[in-house]
Amino acid sequence: SLDQGKHWTPTFDRQGRTAIGSVAIDTTKSTRVYVGTGEANTNADAYYGDGMYVTNDSGKTWQHVHLPGVLTVFHVEVAAASAGFPSGRVFAATNNGLWLSTNHGKSYRNVSLPTNAAHTGVYRDTPFGNFVTDVRVRPKQANEVVAVVGWRRGSATEPNGKADSVG
């Protein structure tokens, strides 16, 4: 909408997925919008996504960026330029870790949060051990990033005896 929500025009209907988990508008360029796909829940019947999309022209055109192993983007957070990051940062909290872009969403890398019990590496014993369901950058403190890590059942065990996540 360009008129405070009175009228709406679809801009994403022709993309690879229409299930959207999160949308964020760039803090320095309002025509740049980031879309994380996949329903932002973990139901067995949830619609999966296929990564991130970015537009630089208010949705006239979209660029797709595949994030390996990502079916759901729970939250997208945009951080303004700061020391060491002249183009700002985009974070994507996903079912497969926390992803970071430093080039306005053209590419991302998994930051490999230390999600195992010893906090020394990524927990990979089950598909649920590396869930990051939210991420926020502290306002006015761009170096402080908070991420929510873990599966809703905490350290409950699977039939094979392995914990879903370390809780």
Coordinates of C-alpha atoms in Angstrom, one line a residue:
S1 CA 0.0 0.0 0.0
L2 CA 1.2 3.5 -0.8
D3 CA -1.7 5.3 0.8
Q4 CA -1.6 4.3 4.5
G5 CA -3.4 1.0 3.8
K6 CA -6.5 2.2 2.1
H7 CA -5.6 0.4 -1.2
W8 CA -3.4 -2.6 -1.8
T9 CA -1.5 -4.0 -4.8
P10 CA 0.0 -7.5 -4.7
T11 CA 3.7 -7.5 -5.6
F12 CA 4.9 -11.0 -4.5
D13 CA 2.3 -13.3 -6.1
R14 CA 4.6 -14.5 -8.9
Q15 CA 7.5 -15.6 -6.8
G16 CA 8.6 -19.2 -6.0
R17 CA 6.7 -19.3 -2.7
T18 CA 3.8 -17.3 -1.3
A19 CA 4.1 -18.5 2.3
I20 CA 5.8 -15.6 4.0
G21 CA 7.3 -15.8 7.5
S22 CA 8.7 -12.3 7.8
V23 CA 9.0 -9.0 6.0
A24 CA 11.4 -6.1 6.8
I25 CA 12.0 -2.7 5.2
D26 CA 15.5 -1.4 4.9
T27 CA 16.3 1.3 7.4
T28 CA 18.2 3.5 4.8
K29 CA 16.2 2.8 1.6
S30 CA 12.5 2.4 2.0
T31 CA 12.1 0.8 -1.5
R32 CA 14.3 -2.1 -0.4
V33 CA 12.2 -4.8 1.2
Y34 CA 13.3 -8.2 2.5
V35 CA 11.0 -11.2 2.5
G36 CA 11.7 -14.4 4.4
T37 CA 9.6 -17.3 3.1
G38 CA 7.9 -20.3 4.8
E39 CA 5.2 -20.2 7.4
A40 CA 6.7 -18.9 10.7
N41 CA 5.5 -21.9 12.7
T42 CA 6.6 -25.5 13.0
N43 CA 3.3 -27.4 12.4
A44 CA 3.5 -30.6 10.4
D45 CA 1.3 -29.1 7.8
A46 CA 3.1 -25.7 7.5
Y47 CA 3.9 -24.4 4.0
Y48 CA 7.7 -24.4 3.4
G49 CA 9.6 -21.5 1.9
D50 CA 12.6 -21.3 -0.4
G51 CA 14.8 -18.8 1.3
M52 CA 15.0 -15.0 1.1
Y53 CA 13.9 -12.4 -1.5
V54 CA 14.8 -8.8 -1.8
T55 CA 13.4 -6.0 -3.9
N56 CA 15.1 -2.6 -4.5
D57 CA 12.1 -1.1 -6.3
S58 CA 9.2 -1.5 -3.9
G59 CA 8.3 -4.9 -5.3
K60 CA 8.4 -4.4 -9.1
T61 CA 11.2 -6.9 -9.4
W62 CA 12.5 -9.5 -6.9
Q63 CA 15.8 -11.3 -6.5
H64 CA 15.8 -14.8 -4.8
V65 CA 18.6 -16.0 -2.6
H66 CA 18.5 -19.7 -1.7
L67 CA 19.6 -20.6 1.9
P68 CA 20.6 -24.3 2.0
G69 CA 18.5 -26.3 4.4
V70 CA 16.1 -23.4 5.2
L71 CA 12.4 -24.2 5.1
T72 CA 11.2 -21.4 7.3
V73 CA 12.3 -17.8 8.0
F74 CA 10.8 -16.8 11.3
H75 CA 12.1 -13.3 11.4
V76 CA 14.1 -10.8 9.3
E77 CA 15.9 -8.0 11.1
V78 CA 17.6 -5.1 9.3
A79 CA 20.4 -3.2 11.1
A80 CA 21.6 0.2 9.8
A81 CA 25.3 0.8 8.9
S82 CA 27.6 0.7 11.8
A83 CA 31.4 0.3 12.5
G84 CA 32.7 -2.5 10.4
F85 CA 29.4 -2.8 8.4
P86 CA 29.2 0.2 6.0
S87 CA 26.2 -1.4 4.1
G88 CA 24.4 -2.4 7.3
R89 CA 23.3 -6.0 8.0
V90 CA 20.4 -8.2 7.4
F91 CA 19.7 -11.1 9.7
A92 CA 17.4 -14.1 9.0
A93 CA 16.3 -16.3 11.9
T94 CA 15.5 -19.7 10.4
N95 CA 15.0 -23.4 11.1
N96 CA 18.6 -23.9 10.0
G97 CA 20.4 -21.3 12.1
L98 CA 21.0 -17.6 11.9
W99 CA 21.9 -16.1 8.5
L100 CA 23.7 -12.8 7.8
S101 CA 24.0 -10.6 4.8
T102 CA 26.3 -7.6 4.6
N103 CA 25.5 -6.7 1.0
H104 CA 21.8 -5.7 1.2
G105 CA 20.5 -9.3 0.8
K106 CA 22.5 -10.3 -2.3
S107 CA 24.1 -13.2 -0.4
Y108 CA 24.0 -14.7 3.1
R109 CA 26.1 -16.9 5.2
N110 CA 25.1 -19.0 8.2
V111 CA 26.8 -17.6 11.3
S112 CA 27.0 -21.1 12.9
L113 CA 25.8 -20.1 16.4
P114 CA 27.3 -22.4 19.1
T115 CA 24.1 -24.4 19.8
N116 CA 25.6 -27.6 21.2
A117 CA 25.7 -28.2 25.0
A118 CA 29.3 -27.1 25.3
H119 CA 28.6 -23.9 23.2
T120 CA 31.5 -24.8 20.9
G121 CA 29.7 -25.8 17.7
V122 CA 26.4 -26.4 16.0
Y123 CA 24.1 -29.1 17.4
R124 CA 23.3 -31.4 14.5
D125 CA 22.1 -34.6 16.2
T126 CA 18.5 -33.8 15.2
P127 CA 16.9 -31.5 12.7
F128 CA 15.6 -29.3 15.5
G129 CA 18.8 -28.4 17.2
N130 CA 19.7 -25.3 15.2
F131 CA 16.4 -23.5 15.2
V132 CA 16.7 -19.7 15.6
T133 CA 13.2 -18.3 16.0
D134 CA 13.9 -14.7 16.5
V135 CA 16.7 -12.1 16.2
R136 CA 16.9 -8.4 17.2
V137 CA 19.5 -5.7 17.0
R138 CA 19.5 -3.4 20.0
P139 CA 18.4 0.1 19.0
K140 CA 21.3 2.6 19.3
Q141 CA 23.7 -0.3 20.1
A142 CA 24.2 -1.9 16.6
N143 CA 26.9 -4.2 17.9
E144 CA 24.4 -6.0 20.3
V145 CA 22.4 -8.8 18.6
V146 CA 20.1 -11.1 20.5
A147 CA 19.0 -14.4 19.0
V148 CA 16.5 -17.0 20.3
V149 CA 17.9 -20.5 19.8
G150 CA 16.2 -23.8 20.5
W151 CA 13.3 -26.1 19.8
R152 CA 10.0 -25.7 21.6
R153 CA 10.4 -29.1 23.3
G154 CA 13.7 -28.0 24.8
S155 CA 15.8 -31.0 25.6
A156 CA 13.0 -33.6 25.2
T157 CA 14.3 -36.8 23.4
E158 CA 13.4 -38.3 20.1
P159 CA 12.7 -42.1 19.8
N160 CA 16.4 -42.6 19.0
G161 CA 17.3 -41.2 22.4
K162 CA 18.9 -38.0 21.1
A163 CA 17.7 -34.7 22.5
D164 CA 15.7 -32.4 20.1
S165 CA 18.0 -29.6 21.1
V166 CA 20.1 -28.7 24.1
G167 CA 17.2 -26.7 25.5

